[in-house]
Amino acid sequence: MNRTISFKMNKGIDSALRVLTTLRRKQFDVQGFSMIRTDGKDSEFKITLVDKKQESFERAMLQMRKLVDVYDVSEAAE
């Protein structure tokens, strides 16, 4: 089952690469991601993960909340 995490960032693509690298290093199965520029310098991202276990998705959201410049982390409605 695929689930999507939605979050916002201040620094655009540089921060997105940092997030994706962190998720890969923590061995999360990233299926895809998208980026939309919002008002000003902020960007909204959506990362789709393959959720093999309920705990893995929750762990991924916790990892996202720890990162600098990442805020408004939530599960995206599909």
Phi, psi and omega in degrees: 000134178264138176228152186241134175258131177250137178202164178241153180219157180271330194251014173068221191294327178299316178291325179298319178296322178296317179296311181297321178296318178298314180297321178294316180297326179276005174067037171275145182268094181278122181271325180182168176209158177220156181226135176231129177284127178257194180304137176069226185263357182282155176227146176252131182243153171226126178241126179262127180244147171279119185258097179280329178224148179303321184295328183293321179293317178297320177298320179297319178295321177297318178299319181296320181293338180282340187282144178290144179074003178257129179212171183054047180281126179202168175278131181279139174283134183262000000 
